[in-house]
Tab-separated table of C-alpha atoms in Angstrom:
chain	number	residue	atom	x	y	z
L	1	UNK	CA	-64.483	-146.974	-40.491
L	2	UNK	CA	-67.431	-148.993	-39.120
L	3	UNK	CA	-70.139	-147.740	-41.459
L	4	UNK	CA	-68.090	-148.432	-44.592
L	5	UNK	CA	-67.858	-152.120	-43.711
L	6	UNK	CA	-71.554	-152.227	-42.881
L	7	UNK	CA	-71.988	-151.410	-46.547
L	8	UNK	CA	-69.762	-154.375	-47.407
L	9	UNK	CA	-71.964	-156.632	-45.235
L	10	UNK	CA	-74.987	-155.389	-47.186
L	11	UNK	CA	-73.229	-156.118	-50.455
L	12	UNK	CA	-72.499	-159.671	-49.340
L	13	UNK	CA	-76.245	-160.089	-48.904
L	14	UNK	CA	-77.028	-158.938	-52.430
L	15	UNK	CA	-77.925	-155.266	-51.841
L	16	UNK	CA	-76.098	-151.944	-51.899
L	17	UNK	CA	-76.496	-148.330	-50.813
L	18	UNK	CA	-74.170	-145.394	-51.648
L	19	UNK	CA	-71.480	-144.928	-49.004
L	20	UNK	CA	-72.648	-141.467	-47.924
L	21	UNK	CA	-76.156	-142.821	-47.376
L	22	UNK	CA	-74.790	-145.748	-45.384
L	23	UNK	CA	-72.767	-143.452	-43.113
L	24	UNK	CA	-75.789	-141.183	-42.543
L	25	UNK	CA	-78.033	-144.135	-41.680
L	26	UNK	CA	-75.355	-145.634	-39.474
L	27	UNK	CA	-75.062	-142.586	-37.228
L	28	UNK	CA	-78.817	-141.999	-37.022
L	29	UNK	CA	-79.495	-145.660	-36.303
L	30	UNK	CA	-76.740	-145.880	-33.682
L	31	UNK	CA	-78.708	-143.563	-31.417
L	32	UNK	CA	-80.754	-146.686	-30.573
L	33	UNK	CA	-77.841	-148.243	-28.690
L	34	UNK	CA	-78.434	-145.818	-25.849
L	35	UNK	CA	-81.834	-147.379	-25.177
L	36	UNK	CA	-82.203	-150.429	-22.870
L	37	UNK	CA	-82.247	-153.809	-24.558
L	38	UNK	CA	-79.454	-153.589	-27.103
L	39	UNK	CA	-81.785	-154.462	-29.990
L	40	UNK	CA	-82.699	-150.911	-30.918
L	41	UNK	CA	-79.535	-150.161	-32.830
L	42	UNK	CA	-80.330	-153.184	-35.023
L	43	UNK	CA	-83.921	-152.071	-35.524
L	44	UNK	CA	-82.923	-148.461	-36.142
L	45	UNK	CA	-80.283	-149.132	-38.718
L	46	UNK	CA	-82.278	-151.849	-40.475
L	47	UNK	CA	-85.465	-149.784	-40.725
L	48	UNK	CA	-83.510	-146.852	-42.130
L	49	UNK	CA	-82.239	-149.201	-44.847
L	50	UNK	CA	-85.783	-150.380	-45.531
L	51	UNK	CA	-86.809	-146.749	-46.131
L	52	UNK	CA	-84.148	-146.723	-48.828
L	53	UNK	CA	-85.889	-149.683	-50.514
L	54	UNK	CA	-83.694	-152.476	-49.159
L	55	UNK	CA	-85.450	-155.793	-48.532
L	56	UNK	CA	-86.268	-156.490	-44.854
L	57	UNK	CA	-84.220	-159.708	-44.721
L	58	UNK	CA	-81.156	-158.035	-46.218
L	59	UNK	CA	-81.521	-154.939	-44.042
L	60	UNK	CA	-81.719	-156.817	-40.766
L	61	UNK	CA	-79.241	-159.466	-41.922
L	62	UNK	CA	-76.650	-156.859	-42.836
L	63	UNK	CA	-76.806	-155.263	-39.395
L	64	UNK	CA	-76.538	-158.642	-37.662
L	65	UNK	CA	-73.652	-159.726	-39.893
L	66	UNK	CA	-71.825	-156.424	-39.457
L	67	UNK	CA	-72.162	-156.481	-35.656
L	68	UNK	CA	-70.932	-160.050	-35.438
L	69	UNK	CA	-67.960	-159.258	-37.674
L	70	UNK	CA	-67.240	-156.017	-35.813
L	71	UNK	CA	-66.947	-157.659	-32.410
L	72	UNK	CA	-65.114	-160.717	-33.697
L	73	UNK	CA	-62.604	-158.189	-35.059
L	74	UNK	CA	-62.385	-156.656	-31.583
L	75	UNK	CA	-61.722	-160.116	-30.151
L	76	UNK	CA	-58.865	-160.554	-32.610
L	77	UNK	CA	-57.343	-157.336	-31.306
L	78	UNK	CA	-57.740	-158.554	-27.691
L	79	UNK	CA	-56.206	-161.901	-28.599
L	80	UNK	CA	-53.193	-160.194	-30.204
L	81	UNK	CA	-52.814	-157.915	-27.191
L	82	UNK	CA	-53.398	-160.594	-24.528
L	83	UNK	CA	-49.692	-160.763	-23.525
L	84	UNK	CA	-49.827	-157.010	-22.811
L	85	UNK	CA	-52.889	-157.373	-20.604
L	86	UNK	CA	-51.440	-160.392	-18.798
L	87	UNK	CA	-48.276	-158.441	-17.991
L	88	UNK	CA	-50.330	-155.554	-16.613
L	89	UNK	CA	-52.655	-157.441	-14.312
L	90	UNK	CA	-55.200	-160.248	-14.006
L	91	UNK	CA	-55.856	-161.845	-17.399
L	92	UNK	CA	-58.749	-164.077	-16.271
L	93	UNK	CA	-61.388	-161.760	-17.727
L	94	UNK	CA	-59.799	-161.383	-21.198
L	95	UNK	CA	-59.170	-165.121	-21.470
L	96	UNK	CA	-62.812	-165.838	-20.619
L	97	UNK	CA	-64.078	-163.306	-23.172
L	98	UNK	CA	-61.829	-164.780	-25.880
L	99	UNK	CA	-63.759	-168.042	-25.704
L	100	UNK	CA	-66.330	-166.276	-27.881
L	101	UNK	CA	-63.829	-165.854	-30.727
L	102	UNK	CA	-63.741	-169.428	-32.098
L	103	UNK	CA	-67.511	-169.750	-31.599
L	104	UNK	CA	-68.145	-166.590	-33.596
L	105	UNK	CA	-65.828	-167.588	-36.432
L	106	UNK	CA	-67.545	-170.965	-36.684
L	107	UNK	CA	-70.929	-169.211	-36.707
L	108	UNK	CA	-69.892	-167.343	-39.873
L	109	UNK	CA	-69.322	-170.580	-41.810
L	110	UNK	CA	-71.953	-171.314	-44.483
L	111	UNK	CA	-72.587	-174.782	-43.003
L	112	UNK	CA	-73.722	-173.029	-39.829
L	113	UNK	CA	-75.351	-169.950	-41.345
L	114	UNK	CA	-77.436	-172.041	-43.733
L	115	UNK	CA	-79.329	-174.007	-41.054
L	116	UNK	CA	-79.668	-170.833	-38.943
L	117	UNK	CA	-81.374	-169.064	-41.866
L	118	UNK	CA	-83.641	-172.085	-42.406
L	119	UNK	CA	-84.725	-171.965	-38.757
L	120	UNK	CA	-85.235	-168.211	-38.930
L	121	UNK	CA	-87.353	-168.615	-42.073
L	122	UNK	CA	-89.544	-171.213	-40.377
L	123	UNK	CA	-90.020	-168.935	-37.376
L	124	UNK	CA	-90.915	-166.051	-39.683
L	125	UNK	CA	-93.191	-168.391	-41.673
L	126	UNK	CA	-91.587	-167.359	-44.919
L	127	UNK	CA	-88.272	-168.217	-46.589
L	128	UNK	CA	-85.476	-165.719	-46.150
L	129	UNK	CA	-84.217	-165.070	-49.628
L	130	UNK	CA	-80.622	-164.262	-48.745
L	131	UNK	CA	-77.342	-165.371	-50.316
L	132	UNK	CA	-75.011	-166.987	-47.814
L	133	UNK	CA	-71.571	-165.335	-47.934
L	134	UNK	CA	-68.574	-167.549	-48.325
L	135	UNK	CA	-66.543	-168.077	-45.182
L	136	UNK	CA	-63.644	-166.283	-46.806
L	137	UNK	CA	-65.794	-163.213	-47.483
L	138	UNK	CA	-67.117	-163.182	-43.924
L	139	UNK	CA	-63.654	-163.483	-42.444
L	140	UNK	CA	-62.549	-160.682	-44.779
L	141	UNK	CA	-65.293	-158.570	-43.256
L	142	UNK	CA	-63.922	-159.311	-39.793
L	143	UNK	CA	-60.421	-158.254	-40.865
L	144	UNK	CA	-61.820	-155.139	-42.520
L	145	UNK	CA	-63.038	-153.854	-39.178
L	146	UNK	CA	-59.567	-153.971	-37.576
L	147	UNK	CA	-58.693	-150.315	-38.409
L	148	UNK	CA	-61.822	-149.171	-36.581
L	149	UNK	CA	-60.579	-150.794	-33.369
L	150	UNK	CA	-57.123	-149.325	-33.852
L	151	UNK	CA	-58.805	-145.907	-33.944
L	152	UNK	CA	-60.922	-146.661	-30.883
L	153	UNK	CA	-57.862	-147.784	-28.947
L	154	UNK	CA	-55.818	-144.835	-30.133
L	155	UNK	CA	-58.516	-142.348	-29.171
L	156	UNK	CA	-58.738	-143.858	-25.683
L	157	UNK	CA	-54.974	-143.683	-25.292
L	158	UNK	CA	-55.000	-140.023	-26.334
L	159	UNK	CA	-57.382	-139.282	-23.448
L	160	UNK	CA	-55.305	-141.377	-21.022
L	161	UNK	CA	-52.105	-139.625	-22.072
L	162	UNK	CA	-53.728	-136.231	-21.439
L	163	UNK	CA	-54.186	-137.361	-17.820
L	164	UNK	CA	-50.985	-139.393	-17.475
L	165	UNK	CA	-48.162	-138.726	-19.964
L	166	UNK	CA	-46.663	-142.156	-19.205
L	167	UNK	CA	-49.865	-144.074	-20.062
L	168	UNK	CA	-48.820	-147.233	-21.969
L	169	UNK	CA	-50.177	-147.168	-25.521
L	170	UNK	CA	-50.593	-150.893	-26.128
L	171	UNK	CA	-52.178	-151.715	-22.763
L	172	UNK	CA	-54.617	-148.800	-22.811
L	173	UNK	CA	-55.619	-149.466	-26.417
L	174	UNK	CA	-56.230	-153.187	-25.913
L	175	UNK	CA	-58.026	-152.589	-22.611
L	176	UNK	CA	-60.308	-150.129	-24.404
L	177	UNK	CA	-61.207	-152.649	-27.102
L	178	UNK	CA	-61.805	-155.344	-24.479
L	179	UNK	CA	-64.130	-153.006	-22.559
L	180	UNK	CA	-66.230	-152.461	-25.684
L	181	UNK	CA	-66.601	-156.219	-26.130
L	182	UNK	CA	-67.697	-156.666	-22.514
L	183	UNK	CA	-70.171	-153.825	-22.852
L	184	UNK	CA	-71.589	-155.323	-26.031
L	185	UNK	CA	-72.000	-158.788	-24.545
L	186	UNK	CA	-74.118	-157.394	-21.700
L	187	UNK	CA	-77.057	-156.626	-23.979
L	188	UNK	CA	-79.584	-155.291	-21.416
L	189	UNK	CA	-77.281	-152.411	-20.425
L	190	UNK	CA	-77.736	-149.363	-22.733
L	191	UNK	CA	-74.451	-149.019	-24.689
L	192	UNK	CA	-72.703	-150.976	-21.913
L	193	UNK	CA	-72.956	-147.978	-19.605
L	194	UNK	CA	-70.926	-148.506	-16.435
L	195	UNK	CA	-69.915	-151.975	-17.462
L	196	UNK	CA	-67.544	-150.767	-20.161
L	197	UNK	CA	-65.896	-148.344	-17.757
L	198	UNK	CA	-65.491	-150.992	-15.029
L	199	UNK	CA	-63.975	-153.426	-17.546
L	200	UNK	CA	-61.491	-150.817	-18.720
L	201	UNK	CA	-60.361	-149.978	-15.185
L	202	UNK	CA	-59.854	-153.695	-14.447
L	203	UNK	CA	-57.953	-154.383	-17.663
L	204	UNK	CA	-55.678	-151.312	-17.665
L	205	UNK	CA	-53.769	-152.517	-14.610
L	206	UNK	CA	-50.756	-150.257	-15.146
L	207	UNK	CA	-52.830	-147.098	-14.869
L	208	UNK	CA	-53.701	-145.578	-11.515
L	209	UNK	CA	-57.326	-146.618	-10.857
L	210	UNK	CA	-58.432	-142.994	-10.605
L	211	UNK	CA	-56.750	-142.116	-13.908
L	212	UNK	CA	-58.230	-145.196	-15.535
L	213	UNK	CA	-61.744	-144.328	-14.325
L	214	UNK	CA	-61.388	-140.709	-15.495
L	215	UNK	CA	-60.132	-141.928	-18.886
L	216	UNK	CA	-63.067	-144.294	-19.274
L	217	UNK	CA	-65.640	-141.639	-18.367
L	218	UNK	CA	-64.055	-138.900	-20.481
L	219	UNK	CA	-63.753	-141.210	-23.472
L	220	UNK	CA	-67.399	-142.234	-23.073
L	221	UNK	CA	-68.448	-138.558	-23.141
L	222	UNK	CA	-66.375	-137.897	-26.259
L	223	UNK	CA	-67.792	-140.910	-28.114
L	224	UNK	CA	-71.351	-139.865	-27.170
L	225	UNK	CA	-70.621	-136.373	-28.565
L	226	UNK	CA	-69.330	-137.909	-31.780
L	227	UNK	CA	-72.472	-140.065	-32.055
L	228	UNK	CA	-74.705	-137.047	-31.422
L	229	UNK	CA	-72.934	-134.847	-33.998
L	230	UNK	CA	-72.890	-137.692	-36.519
L	231	UNK	CA	-76.587	-138.366	-35.976
L	232	UNK	CA	-77.452	-134.681	-36.437
L	233	UNK	CA	-75.473	-134.427	-39.666
L	234	UNK	CA	-76.792	-137.780	-40.876
L	235	UNK	CA	-80.401	-136.831	-40.163
L	236	UNK	CA	-79.958	-133.536	-42.051
L	237	UNK	CA	-78.471	-135.398	-45.011
L	238	UNK	CA	-81.342	-137.890	-45.059
L	239	UNK	CA	-83.890	-135.066	-44.899
L	240	UNK	CA	-82.228	-133.202	-47.722
L	241	UNK	CA	-82.128	-136.379	-49.775
L	242	UNK	CA	-85.887	-136.931	-49.303
L	243	UNK	CA	-86.569	-133.292	-50.161
L	244	UNK	CA	-84.510	-133.603	-53.328
L	245	UNK	CA	-86.400	-136.694	-54.438
L	246	UNK	CA	-89.754	-135.022	-53.693
L	247	UNK	CA	-88.861	-131.991	-55.813
């Protein structure tokens, strides 16, 4: 659900890669998010696109655009679920995080992206030959990521319900999405480790703190397993693709 819309971000920048290749490169490149610094997932995914023949500017631009749209989509989910979080506990944290939503949507506007690309081109000492997506297309990308967050929230609730059959679906799901946003914003922490779990426990106020902590940790382990399996399958697919071209 995330990789498919990364392909759409790439298309908005004038390039394209078959969906299966995008998914394989997504999972292999995502391994970088477990390294300190937060930039390695960008480098990993972009360099894997470059190996496919995608221009550097489009490769890196597509990852940046997709990440911005992905987490703006998460903020939309948190905004829609804010009443649920407020009813379950302290809403100061979610309200503060939501301040990034209007700023991010403005950043996607061509009148903002254009000057940003000009500055980036001057810093790189060469023009960045990239089309600037319309604001409507960029907002469409944000909306396209919503199902991914529904799945993330639903998966987290499934774990919570295994520990507490009365775990509230809406609150747990929105708290999970909020925790991902907080983990993403704290770039130096690898994959938001520890931060994401603490944010979930704080936001899921209706859950017993012990149940909330166990849910956060168990969900983290499951998502890591999914990333690992996806990366293994993706790497095998990329190797077989290179072998096929060589023969």
